[in-house]
Coordinates of N, CA and C in Angstrom, one line a residue:
X1 N 7.8 -1.2 -24.2 CA 6.7 -2.0 -23.7 C 6.4 -1.5 -22.2
X2 N 5.1 -1.3 -22.0 CA 4.7 -0.8 -20.7 C 4.9 -1.9 -19.6
X3 N 5.4 -1.4 -18.4 CA 5.7 -2.3 -17.3 C 4.4 -2.5 -16.5
X4 N 4.3 -3.6 -15.8 CA 3.2 -4.0 -15.0 C 3.3 -3.6 -13.6
X5 N 2.2 -2.9 -13.1 CA 2.2 -2.5 -11.7 C 0.9 -3.1 -11.1
X6 N 1.1 -3.9 -10.0 CA 0.0 -4.5 -9.3 C -0.2 -3.8 -7.9
X7 N -1.4 -3.4 -7.7 CA -1.8 -2.7 -6.5 C -2.8 -3.4 -5.7
X8 N -2.4 -4.0 -4.5 CA -3.3 -4.6 -3.6 C -4.0 -3.5 -2.8
X9 N -5.4 -3.6 -2.8 CA -6.1 -2.5 -2.2 C -6.2 -1.3 -3.2
X10 N -6.3 -1.6 -4.4 CA -6.3 -0.6 -5.5 C -7.6 -0.1 -5.9
X11 N -8.7 -0.5 -5.3 CA -10.0 -0.1 -5.7 C -10.5 1.1 -5.0
X12 N -9.8 1.6 -3.9 CA -10.3 2.8 -3.2 C -9.1 3.5 -2.5
X13 N -9.4 4.7 -2.0 CA -8.4 5.4 -1.2 C -7.0 5.6 -1.8
X14 N -6.0 5.3 -1.1 CA -4.6 5.5 -1.5 C -4.3 4.6 -2.7
X15 N -4.7 3.4 -2.6 CA -4.5 2.4 -3.7 C -5.1 2.9 -5.0
X16 N -6.3 3.4 -5.0 CA -7.0 3.9 -6.2 C -6.2 5.1 -6.8
X17 N -5.7 6.0 -5.9 CA -5.0 7.2 -6.4 C -3.7 6.7 -7.0
X18 N -3.1 5.7 -6.4 CA -1.8 5.1 -7.0 C -2.1 4.6 -8.4
X19 N -3.2 3.9 -8.6 CA -3.6 3.3 -9.9 C -3.8 4.4 -10.9
X20 N -4.4 5.5 -10.5 CA -4.5 6.7 -11.4 C -3.2 7.2 -11.9
X21 N -2.3 7.4 -11.0 CA -1.0 8.0 -11.3 C -0.1 7.1 -12.1
X22 N -0.3 5.8 -11.9 CA 0.5 4.8 -12.7 C -0.1 4.7 -14.1
X23 N -1.4 4.8 -14.3 CA -1.9 4.9 -15.6 C -1.5 6.1 -16.4
X24 N -1.4 7.2 -15.7 CA -0.8 8.4 -16.3 C 0.6 8.3 -16.8
X25 N 1.3 7.4 -16.1 CA 2.7 7.1 -16.5 C 2.8 5.9 -17.4
X26 N 1.6 5.5 -18.0 CA 1.6 4.5 -19.0 C 2.0 3.1 -18.5
X27 N 1.7 2.8 -17.3 CA 1.9 1.4 -16.8 C 0.7 0.5 -17.1
X28 N 0.9 -0.8 -17.2 CA -0.2 -1.7 -17.3 C -0.5 -2.0 -15.8
X29 N -1.7 -1.6 -15.4 CA -2.1 -1.7 -14.0 C -3.1 -2.8 -13.7
X30 N -2.8 -3.5 -12.6 CA -3.7 -4.5 -12.1 C -4.1 -4.1 -10.7
X31 N -5.4 -3.9 -10.5 CA -5.9 -3.5 -9.1 C -6.5 -4.8 -8.5
X32 N -6.2 -4.9 -7.2 CA -6.7 -6.1 -6.5 C -7.5 -5.7 -5.3
X33 N -8.6 -6.4 -5.1 CA -9.4 -6.1 -3.9 C -10.2 -7.4 -3.5
X34 N -10.7 -7.3 -2.3 CA -11.4 -8.5 -1.8 C -12.8 -8.7 -2.5
X35 N -13.4 -7.6 -2.9 CA -14.8 -7.7 -3.4 C -14.9 -7.3 -4.9
X36 N -15.6 -8.0 -5.6 CA -15.7 -7.8 -7.1 C -16.5 -6.5 -7.4
X37 N -17.4 -6.1 -6.5 CA -18.2 -4.9 -6.7 C -17.3 -3.7 -6.7
X38 N -16.4 -3.6 -5.7 CA -15.4 -2.5 -5.6 C -14.5 -2.5 -6.8
X39 N -14.1 -3.6 -7.3 CA -13.2 -3.7 -8.4 C -13.9 -3.2 -9.7
X40 N -15.1 -3.7 -9.9 CA -15.9 -3.3 -11.1 C -16.1 -1.8 -11.1
X41 N -16.4 -1.2 -10.0 CA -16.7 0.3 -9.9 C -15.4 1.0 -10.2
X42 N -14.3 0.6 -9.6 CA -13.0 1.3 -9.8 C -12.5 1.2 -11.2
X43 N -12.7 0.0 -11.8 CA -12.2 -0.2 -13.2 C -13.0 0.7 -14.2
X44 N -14.3 0.9 -13.9 CA -15.1 1.7 -14.8 C -14.5 3.1 -14.9
X45 N -14.1 3.6 -13.7 CA -13.5 5.0 -13.6 C -12.1 5.0 -14.2
X46 N -11.3 4.0 -13.9 CA -9.9 4.0 -14.3 C -9.7 3.8 -15.8
X47 N -10.7 3.1 -16.5 CA -10.5 2.8 -17.9 C -10.4 4.1 -18.7
X48 N -11.1 5.1 -18.3 CA -11.0 6.4 -19.0 C -9.7 7.1 -18.9
X49 N -8.9 6.7 -17.9 CA -7.5 7.3 -17.7 C -6.4 6.5 -18.5
X50 N -6.8 5.4 -19.0 CA -5.8 4.5 -19.7 C -5.6 5.0 -21.1
X51 N -4.4 5.5 -21.4 CA -4.0 6.0 -22.7 C -2.7 5.5 -23.1
X52 N -2.4 5.6 -24.4 CA -1.1 5.0 -24.9 C -1.0 3.6 -24.6
X53 N 0.0 3.1 -24.0 CA 0.2 1.7 -23.7 C -0.3 1.3 -22.4
X54 N -1.0 2.2 -21.7 CA -1.6 1.9 -20.4 C -2.8 1.1 -20.5
X55 N -3.1 0.3 -19.4 CA -4.3 -0.5 -19.4 C -4.6 -0.8 -17.9
X56 N -5.8 -1.2 -17.6 CA -6.2 -1.6 -16.2 C -7.1 -2.8 -16.2
X57 N -6.8 -3.8 -15.4 CA -7.6 -4.9 -15.2 C -7.8 -5.1 -13.7
X58 N -8.9 -5.7 -13.3 CA -9.2 -5.9 -11.9 C -9.3 -7.4 -11.5
X59 N -8.8 -7.7 -10.3 CA -8.8 -9.0 -9.8 C -9.3 -9.1 -8.3
X60 N -10.0 -10.1 -8.0 CA -10.4 -10.3 -6.6 C -9.5 -11.2 -5.9
X61 N -9.2 -10.9 -4.6 CA -8.2 -11.8 -3.9 C -8.4 -11.5 -2.4
X62 N -8.3 -12.5 -1.6 CA -8.3 -12.4 -0.2 C -6.8 -12.4 0.3
X63 N -6.4 -11.3 0.7 CA -4.9 -11.1 1.0 C -4.5 -11.9 2.3
X64 N -5.5 -12.4 3.0 CA -5.1 -13.3 4.2 C -4.9 -14.7 3.8
X65 N -5.1 -15.1 2.5 CA -5.0 -16.5 2.1 C -3.8 -16.6 1.0
X66 N -2.8 -17.3 1.4 CA -1.6 -17.4 0.5 C -2.0 -18.1 -0.8
X67 N -2.8 -19.1 -0.8 CA -3.2 -19.8 -2.0 C -3.9 -18.8 -3.0
X68 N -4.7 -18.0 -2.4 CA -5.5 -17.0 -3.2 C -4.5 -15.9 -3.8
X69 N -3.5 -15.5 -3.0 CA -2.5 -14.6 -3.5 C -1.7 -15.2 -4.7
X70 N -1.3 -16.4 -4.5 CA -0.4 -17.0 -5.5 C -1.2 -17.2 -6.8
X71 N -2.5 -17.6 -6.7 CA -3.4 -17.7 -7.8 C -3.6 -16.4 -8.6
X72 N -3.7 -15.3 -7.8 CA -4.0 -14.0 -8.4 C -2.7 -13.5 -9.1
X73 N -1.6 -13.7 -8.5 CA -0.3 -13.2 -9.1 C 0.0 -14.0 -10.4
X74 N -0.3 -15.3 -10.4 CA -0.2 -16.1 -11.6 C -1.1 -15.7 -12.7
X75 N -2.3 -15.3 -12.3 CA -3.3 -14.9 -13.3 C -2.9 -13.5 -13.9
X76 N -2.4 -12.6 -13.1 CA -2.0 -11.3 -13.6 C -0.8 -11.5 -14.6
X77 N 0.2 -12.3 -14.2 CA 1.4 -12.5 -15.0 C 1.0 -13.1 -16.3
X78 N 0.0 -14.1 -16.3 CA -0.4 -14.7 -17.6 C -1.2 -13.7 -18.5
X79 N -2.0 -12.8 -17.8 CA -2.9 -11.9 -18.6 C -2.1 -10.7 -19.2
X80 N -1.2 -10.1 -18.4 CA -0.6 -8.9 -18.8 C 0.9 -8.8 -18.8
X81 N 1.5 -9.9 -18.2 CA 3.0 -9.9 -18.2 C 3.6 -9.9 -16.8
X82 N 5.0 -10.1 -16.8 CA 5.7 -10.2 -15.5 C 5.6 -8.9 -14.7
X83 N 5.5 -9.0 -13.4 CA 5.2 -7.8 -12.5 C 6.5 -7.1 -12.2
X84 N 6.5 -5.8 -12.5 CA 7.7 -5.0 -12.2 C 7.5 -4.2 -10.9
X85 N 6.3 -3.8 -10.6 CA 6.0 -2.9 -9.5 C 4.9 -3.6 -8.6
X86 N 5.1 -3.7 -7.3 CA 4.1 -4.2 -6.4 C 3.9 -3.1 -5.3
X87 N 2.6 -2.7 -5.2 CA 2.3 -1.7 -4.2 C 1.3 -2.4 -3.2
X88 N 1.6 -2.5 -2.0 CA 0.8 -3.1 -1.0 C 0.0 -2.0 -0.2
X89 N -1.2 -1.8 -0.6 CA -2.0 -0.7 0.0 C -3.2 -1.2 0.8
X90 N -3.5 -2.5 0.7 CA -4.6 -3.1 1.4 C -4.4 -3.0 2.9
X91 N -5.4 -2.7 3.7 CA -5.2 -2.6 5.1 C -6.5 -2.4 5.8
X92 N -6.5 -2.8 7.1 CA -7.7 -2.5 8.0 C -7.2 -1.9 9.3
X93 N -8.1 -1.3 10.0 CA -7.8 -0.7 11.3 C -9.0 -0.9 12.2
X94 N -8.8 -1.5 13.3 CA -9.9 -1.7 14.3 C -9.4 -1.2 15.6
X95 N -9.8 0.1 15.9 CA -9.3 0.7 17.1 C -9.9 0.1 18.4
X96 N -9.2 0.3 19.5 CA -9.7 -0.2 20.8 C -8.5 -0.4 21.7
X97 N -8.7 -0.1 23.0 CA -7.7 -0.3 24.0 C -7.3 -1.8 24.0
X98 N -6.0 -2.1 24.2 CA -5.5 -3.5 24.1 C -6.3 -4.4 25.1
X99 N -6.5 -3.9 26.3 CA -7.1 -4.7 27.3 C -8.6 -5.2 27.0
X100 N -9.1 -4.5 26.0 CA -10.5 -4.8 25.6 C -10.5 -5.4 24.2
X101 N -9.4 -5.7 23.6 CA -9.3 -6.2 22.2 C -9.2 -7.7 22.2
X102 N -10.1 -8.3 21.4 CA -10.1 -9.8 21.3 C -8.9 -10.3 20.5
X103 N -8.4 -11.5 20.8 CA -7.3 -12.1 20.1 C -7.7 -12.2 18.6
X104 N -8.9 -12.5 18.3 CA -9.3 -12.6 16.9 C -9.1 -11.3 16.1
X105 N -9.4 -10.2 16.8 CA -9.2 -8.9 16.2 C -7.7 -8.6 15.9
X106 N -6.9 -8.9 16.9 CA -5.4 -8.7 16.8 C -4.9 -9.5 15.6
X107 N -5.3 -10.7 15.6 CA -4.8 -11.6 14.5 C -5.3 -11.2 13.1
X108 N -6.5 -10.7 13.0 CA -7.0 -10.2 11.8 C -6.3 -9.0 11.2
X109 N -6.0 -8.1 12.1 CA -5.2 -6.9 11.7 C -3.8 -7.2 11.3
X110 N -3.1 -8.1 12.1 CA -1.8 -8.5 11.7 C -1.8 -9.3 10.4
X111 N -2.7 -10.1 10.2 CA -2.8 -11.0 9.0 C -3.0 -10.1 7.8
X112 N -3.8 -9.1 7.9 CA -4.1 -8.3 6.7 C -3.0 -7.3 6.5
X113 N -2.6 -6.6 7.5 CA -1.7 -5.5 7.3 C -0.2 -5.8 7.2
X114 N 0.2 -7.0 7.8 CA 1.6 -7.4 7.8 C 1.9 -8.6 7.1
X115 N 1.2 -9.7 7.4 CA 1.5 -11.0 6.8 C 1.0 -11.0 5.4
X116 N -0.1 -10.3 5.1 CA -0.5 -10.2 3.7 C 0.5 -9.6 2.8
X117 N 1.1 -8.4 3.1 CA 2.2 -7.9 2.3 C 3.4 -8.8 2.2
X118 N 3.7 -9.5 3.2 CA 4.8 -10.4 3.2 C 4.5 -11.5 2.1
X119 N 3.3 -12.0 2.1 CA 3.0 -13.1 1.2 C 2.9 -12.6 -0.3
X120 N 2.4 -11.4 -0.5 CA 2.3 -10.8 -1.8 C 3.7 -10.6 -2.4
X121 N 4.6 -10.1 -1.5 CA 6.0 -9.9 -1.9 C 6.7 -11.2 -2.2
X122 N 6.4 -12.2 -1.4 CA 7.0 -13.5 -1.7 C 6.5 -14.0 -3.0
X123 N 5.3 -13.8 -3.3 CA 4.7 -14.3 -4.6 C 5.3 -13.7 -5.8
X124 N 5.8 -12.4 -5.8 CA 6.3 -11.8 -7.0 C 7.8 -11.9 -7.1
X125 N 8.5 -12.3 -6.0 CA 10.0 -12.3 -6.0 C 10.6 -13.1 -7.1
X126 N 10.1 -14.3 -7.3 CA 10.8 -15.2 -8.3 C 10.8 -14.5 -9.7
X127 N 9.7 -14.0 -10.1 CA 9.6 -13.3 -11.4 C 10.5 -12.1 -11.4
X128 N 10.5 -11.3 -10.3 CA 11.4 -10.1 -10.3 C 12.9 -10.5 -10.4
X129 N 13.2 -11.6 -9.7 CA 14.6 -12.0 -9.8 C 15.0 -12.4 -11.2
X130 N 14.1 -13.1 -11.9 CA 14.3 -13.5 -13.3 C 14.5 -12.2 -14.2
X131 N 13.7 -11.2 -13.9 CA 13.8 -9.9 -14.6 C 15.0 -9.1 -14.3
X132 N 15.6 -9.4 -13.1 CA 16.8 -8.7 -12.5 C 16.4 -7.2 -12.2
X133 N 15.1 -7.0 -11.9 CA 14.6 -5.7 -11.4 C 13.3 -5.9 -10.8
X134 N 12.9 -4.9 -9.9 CA 11.6 -4.9 -9.3 C 11.6 -3.8 -8.2
X135 N 10.3 -3.4 -7.9 CA 10.1 -2.4 -7.0 C 8.9 -2.7 -6.1
X136 N 9.1 -2.9 -4.8 CA 8.0 -3.2 -3.9 C 7.9 -2.0 -3.0
X137 N 6.6 -1.5 -2.9 CA 6.3 -0.4 -2.0 C 5.2 -0.7 -1.1
X138 N 5.5 -0.7 0.2 CA 4.5 -1.0 1.2 C 4.0 0.3 1.9
X139 N 2.6 0.4 1.9 CA 2.0 1.5 2.6 C 1.9 1.3 4.1
X140 N 2.7 2.0 4.8 CA 2.6 1.8 6.3 C 1.8 2.9 6.9
X141 N 2.3 3.5 8.0 CA 1.7 4.6 8.7 C 2.6 5.3 9.6
X142 N 2.4 6.5 9.9 CA 3.3 7.2 10.9 C 3.0 6.6 12.3
X143 N 1.8 6.0 12.5 CA 1.5 5.3 13.7 C 2.5 4.2 14.0
X144 N 3.0 3.5 12.9 CA 3.9 2.5 13.0 C 5.3 2.9 13.6
X145 N 5.5 4.2 13.5 CA 6.8 4.8 14.0 C 6.7 5.4 15.3
X146 N 5.5 5.9 15.6 CA 5.3 6.7 16.8 C 4.2 6.2 17.8
X147 N 3.4 5.2 17.3 CA 2.4 4.6 18.2 C 1.2 5.6 18.4
X148 N 0.1 5.0 18.9 CA -1.1 5.9 19.2 C -2.0 5.1 20.2
X149 N -2.6 5.8 21.0 CA -3.5 5.2 22.0 C -4.7 4.6 21.2
X150 N -5.0 3.4 21.6 CA -6.1 2.6 21.0 C -5.8 2.0 19.7
X151 N -4.5 2.0 19.3 CA -4.1 1.4 18.0 C -2.9 0.4 18.2
X152 N -2.9 -0.3 19.2 CA -1.8 -1.2 19.5 C -1.6 -2.2 18.3
X153 N -2.7 -2.8 17.9 CA -2.6 -3.8 16.9 C -2.2 -3.2 15.5
X154 N -2.9 -2.1 15.2 CA -2.6 -1.4 14.0 C -1.1 -0.9 13.9
X155 N -0.7 -0.3 15.0 CA 0.7 0.2 15.1 C 1.7 -0.9 15.0
X156 N 1.4 -2.0 15.7 CA 2.3 -3.2 15.6 C 2.4 -3.7 14.2
X157 N 1.3 -3.7 13.5 CA 1.3 -4.2 12.1 C 2.1 -3.3 11.2
X158 N 2.0 -2.0 11.4 CA 2.7 -1.1 10.5 C 4.2 -1.0 10.9
X159 N 4.5 -1.1 12.2 CA 5.9 -1.1 12.6 C 6.6 -2.4 12.1
X160 N 5.8 -3.5 12.1 CA 6.4 -4.7 11.5 C 6.6 -4.6 10.1
X161 N 5.8 -3.8 9.4 CA 6.0 -3.6 7.9 C 7.3 -2.9 7.6
X162 N 7.7 -2.0 8.6 CA 9.0 -1.4 8.4 C 10.2 -2.4 8.5
X163 N 10.1 -3.2 9.6 CA 11.2 -4.1 9.8 C 11.3 -5.2 8.6
X164 N 10.1 -5.6 8.2 CA 10.0 -6.5 7.1 C 10.6 -5.9 5.8
X165 N 10.3 -4.7 5.5 CA 10.7 -4.0 4.3 C 12.2 -3.8 4.3
X166 N 12.8 -3.4 5.4 CA 14.2 -3.2 5.5 C 15.0 -4.5 5.3
X167 N 14.4 -5.5 5.9 CA 15.1 -6.9 5.8 C 15.0 -7.4 4.4
X168 N 13.8 -7.2 3.8 CA 13.7 -7.7 2.4 C 14.6 -6.9 1.5
X169 N 14.7 -5.6 1.7 CA 15.6 -4.8 0.9 C 17.0 -5.3 0.9
X170 N 17.5 -5.8 2.1 CA 18.8 -6.3 2.2 C 18.9 -7.7 1.5
X171 N 17.8 -8.5 1.5 CA 17.9 -9.8 0.9 C 17.9 -9.7 -0.6
X172 N 17.3 -8.8 -1.2 CA 17.1 -8.8 -2.7 C 17.8 -7.7 -3.5
X173 N 18.6 -6.8 -2.8 CA 19.2 -5.7 -3.4 C 20.2 -6.2 -4.5
X174 N 20.9 -7.3 -4.3 CA 21.8 -7.8 -5.2 C 21.2 -8.3 -6.5
X175 N 19.9 -8.5 -6.4 CA 19.1 -9.0 -7.6 C 18.4 -7.9 -8.4
X176 N 18.7 -6.6 -8.0 CA 18.2 -5.5 -8.6 C 16.8 -5.1 -8.2
X177 N 16.4 -5.6 -7.0 CA 15.0 -5.4 -6.5 C 15.1 -4.4 -5.3
X178 N 14.2 -3.4 -5.3 CA 14.2 -2.5 -4.2 C 12.9 -2.6 -3.4
X179 N 12.9 -2.3 -2.1 CA 11.7 -2.4 -1.2 C 11.7 -1.2 -0.3
X180 N 10.7 -0.4 -0.3 CA 10.6 0.8 0.5 C 9.2 0.9 1.2
X181 N 9.1 1.8 2.2 CA 7.8 2.0 2.9 C 7.4 3.5 2.8
X182 N 6.1 3.7 2.6 CA 5.6 5.1 2.7 C 4.8 5.1 4.0
X183 N 5.0 6.1 4.8 CA 4.3 6.2 6.1 C 3.4 7.5 6.1
X184 N 2.2 7.3 5.6 CA 1.3 8.5 5.6 C 0.8 8.9 7.0
X185 N 0.5 10.2 7.1 CA -0.2 10.7 8.3 C -1.7 10.6 8.1
X186 N -2.4 11.6 8.5 CA -3.9 11.6 8.3 C -4.2 12.0 6.9
X187 N -4.8 11.0 6.1 CA -5.1 11.2 4.7 C -6.6 11.0 4.6
X188 N -7.2 11.9 3.8 CA -8.7 11.8 3.6 C -9.1 10.6 2.8
X189 N -9.3 9.5 3.6 CA -9.8 8.3 3.0 C -11.0 7.8 3.9
X190 N -11.6 6.7 3.5 CA -12.7 6.1 4.3 C -12.2 5.8 5.8
X191 N -11.0 5.5 5.9 CA -10.4 5.0 7.2 C -10.5 6.2 8.3
X192 N -10.4 7.4 7.8 CA -10.4 8.6 8.8 C -11.6 9.4 8.7
X193 N -12.7 9.0 8.0 CA -13.8 9.8 7.9 C -14.5 10.1 9.2
X194 N -14.4 9.2 10.2 CA -15.1 9.4 11.5 C -14.1 9.7 12.6
X195 N -12.9 10.1 12.2 CA -11.9 10.4 13.2 C -12.3 11.5 14.2
X196 N -12.1 11.3 15.5 CA -12.5 12.3 16.4 C -11.5 13.5 16.4
X197 N -11.9 14.7 16.8 CA -11.1 15.8 17.0 C -10.3 16.2 15.7
X198 N -11.0 16.1 14.6 CA -10.3 16.4 13.3 C -9.7 17.9 13.3
X199 N -10.5 18.8 13.8 CA -10.0 20.2 13.9 C -8.6 20.3 14.6
X200 N -8.6 19.6 15.8 CA -7.4 19.6 16.6 C -6.2 19.0 15.9
X201 N -6.5 17.9 15.2 CA -5.5 17.1 14.4 C -4.9 18.0 13.3
X202 N -5.8 18.7 12.6 CA -5.4 19.5 11.5 C -4.5 20.7 12.0
X203 N -4.9 21.2 13.1 CA -4.1 22.3 13.7 C -2.7 21.8 14.1
X204 N -2.6 20.6 14.5 CA -1.4 20.0 15.0 C -0.5 19.7 13.8
X205 N -1.0 19.5 12.6 CA -0.3 19.3 11.4 C 0.3 20.6 10.9
X206 N 1.6 20.6 10.6 CA 2.3 21.8 10.2 C 1.6 22.5 9.0
X207 N 1.2 21.7 8.0 CA 0.5 22.2 6.8 C -0.9 22.5 7.0
X208 N -1.5 22.3 8.2 CA -2.8 22.7 8.6 C -4.0 22.0 8.0
X209 N -3.7 20.8 7.5 CA -4.8 20.0 6.9 C -4.5 18.6 6.8
X210 N -5.5 17.7 6.5 CA -5.3 16.3 6.2 C -4.7 16.2 4.8
X211 N -4.0 15.2 4.5 CA -3.5 15.0 3.1 C -4.5 14.4 2.2
X212 N -4.2 14.4 0.9 CA -5.1 13.8 -0.1 C -4.4 12.5 -0.6
X213 N -5.2 11.5 -0.9 CA -4.7 10.2 -1.5 C -3.7 10.5 -2.6
X214 N -4.0 11.5 -3.4 CA -3.1 11.8 -4.6 C -1.7 12.2 -4.1
X215 N -1.6 12.8 -3.0 CA -0.3 13.2 -2.5 C 0.5 12.0 -2.0
X216 N -0.1 11.0 -1.5 CA 0.6 9.8 -1.2 C 1.0 9.1 -2.5
X217 N 0.1 9.1 -3.5 CA 0.4 8.5 -4.8 C 1.6 9.1 -5.4
X218 N 1.8 10.4 -5.2 CA 3.0 11.1 -5.7 C 4.3 10.6 -5.1
X219 N 4.2 10.2 -3.8 CA 5.3 9.6 -3.2 C 5.6 8.2 -3.7
X220 N 4.6 7.5 -4.1 CA 4.7 6.2 -4.7 C 5.5 6.3 -6.0
X221 N 5.0 7.3 -6.8 CA 5.6 7.6 -8.1 C 7.1 7.9 -7.9
X222 N 7.4 8.7 -6.9 CA 8.8 9.0 -6.7 C 9.6 7.7 -6.4
X223 N 9.1 6.9 -5.6 CA 9.9 5.7 -5.2 C 10.0 4.7 -6.4
X224 N 9.0 4.7 -7.3 CA 9.1 3.9 -8.5 C 10.3 4.4 -9.3
X225 N 10.4 5.7 -9.4 CA 11.4 6.3 -10.3 C 12.8 6.4 -9.6
X226 N 12.8 6.4 -8.3 CA 14.1 6.7 -7.6 C 14.9 5.4 -7.5
X227 N 15.6 5.0 -8.5 CA 16.2 3.7 -8.6 C 17.4 3.5 -7.7
X228 N 17.8 4.6 -6.9 CA 18.9 4.4 -6.0 C 18.4 4.5 -4.5
X229 N 17.1 4.3 -4.3 CA 16.5 4.4 -3.0 C 15.9 3.0 -2.6
X230 N 16.4 2.4 -1.5 CA 15.9 1.2 -1.1 C 16.0 1.1 0.5
X231 N 15.1 0.3 1.1 CA 15.2 0.1 2.5 C 14.8 1.3 3.3
X232 N 14.1 2.3 2.7 CA 13.8 3.5 3.4 C 12.3 3.7 3.8
X233 N 12.0 4.6 4.7 CA 10.7 4.9 5.1 C 10.5 6.4 4.8
X234 N 9.6 6.6 3.9 CA 9.3 8.0 3.4 C 8.0 8.4 4.1
X235 N 8.1 9.4 5.0 CA 7.0 9.9 5.8 C 6.2 11.0 5.0
X236 N 4.9 10.8 4.8 CA 4.1 11.8 4.1 C 2.9 12.2 5.0
X237 N 3.2 13.1 6.0 CA 2.3 13.4 7.0 C 2.0 14.9 7.2
X238 N 2.5 15.7 6.2 CA 2.2 17.2 6.4 C 3.0 17.8 7.5
X239 N 3.9 17.1 8.1 CA 4.7 17.7 9.2 C 4.1 17.3 10.6
X240 N 3.1 16.4 10.6 CA 2.4 16.1 11.8 C 3.4 15.6 12.9
X241 N 4.2 14.6 12.5 CA 5.1 14.0 13.4 C 6.2 14.9 14.0
X242 N 6.4 16.1 13.3 CA 7.4 17.0 13.9 C 6.9 17.7 15.1
X243 N 5.6 17.6 15.3 CA 4.9 18.3 16.5 C 4.7 17.3 17.6
X244 N 5.1 16.0 17.5 CA 4.9 15.0 18.5 C 5.9 15.2 19.7

């Protein structure tokens, strides 16, 4: 029987690439996004990739609202079965120097990037404990490890994700559940389309280019299959951080 993989932020970017690779591995995939239009568009493309026991369904959910998360997890479980894999890829980034950043912006970034994944993880734990297995993968950022000018809120949210994931890994390891973080560098997604000094950043990267969403998805696939890995941060940045 195909296992169920839920991807928050699965309608575009890294999350969409993860959905693709999970379908190739014959998972039952549920992609979750805030807007129904993005879900519909993504599902139309992904349906063609579903073969064998694989399938894909889309769900709308506001990751900042616990009640909405719980409702969505319950619906997915009812529709396609207990969740074995949770990938938290939903995130936002609002750059700006801290002294010019409004409290509302700080709270919004933290609520989406950190508290959201905490709540989605909380929502799936009971079922995973009953199954005596589970895999939670949180998409962080190299910025959460090294910081960056103008990204205090974003960096704090991704650094918090590391601490949360390591703590959760300790809490649930005895129940057969693993929790890890992937820390991408500069990946060609909507979030970096307007990044300044791209040429300079690419030259700073050891591999000489920005990464592809599919390359982060490969790391997700590894962590799904690597059953003796938990509480770790897997950096996928083309060697960028080695030049810091």
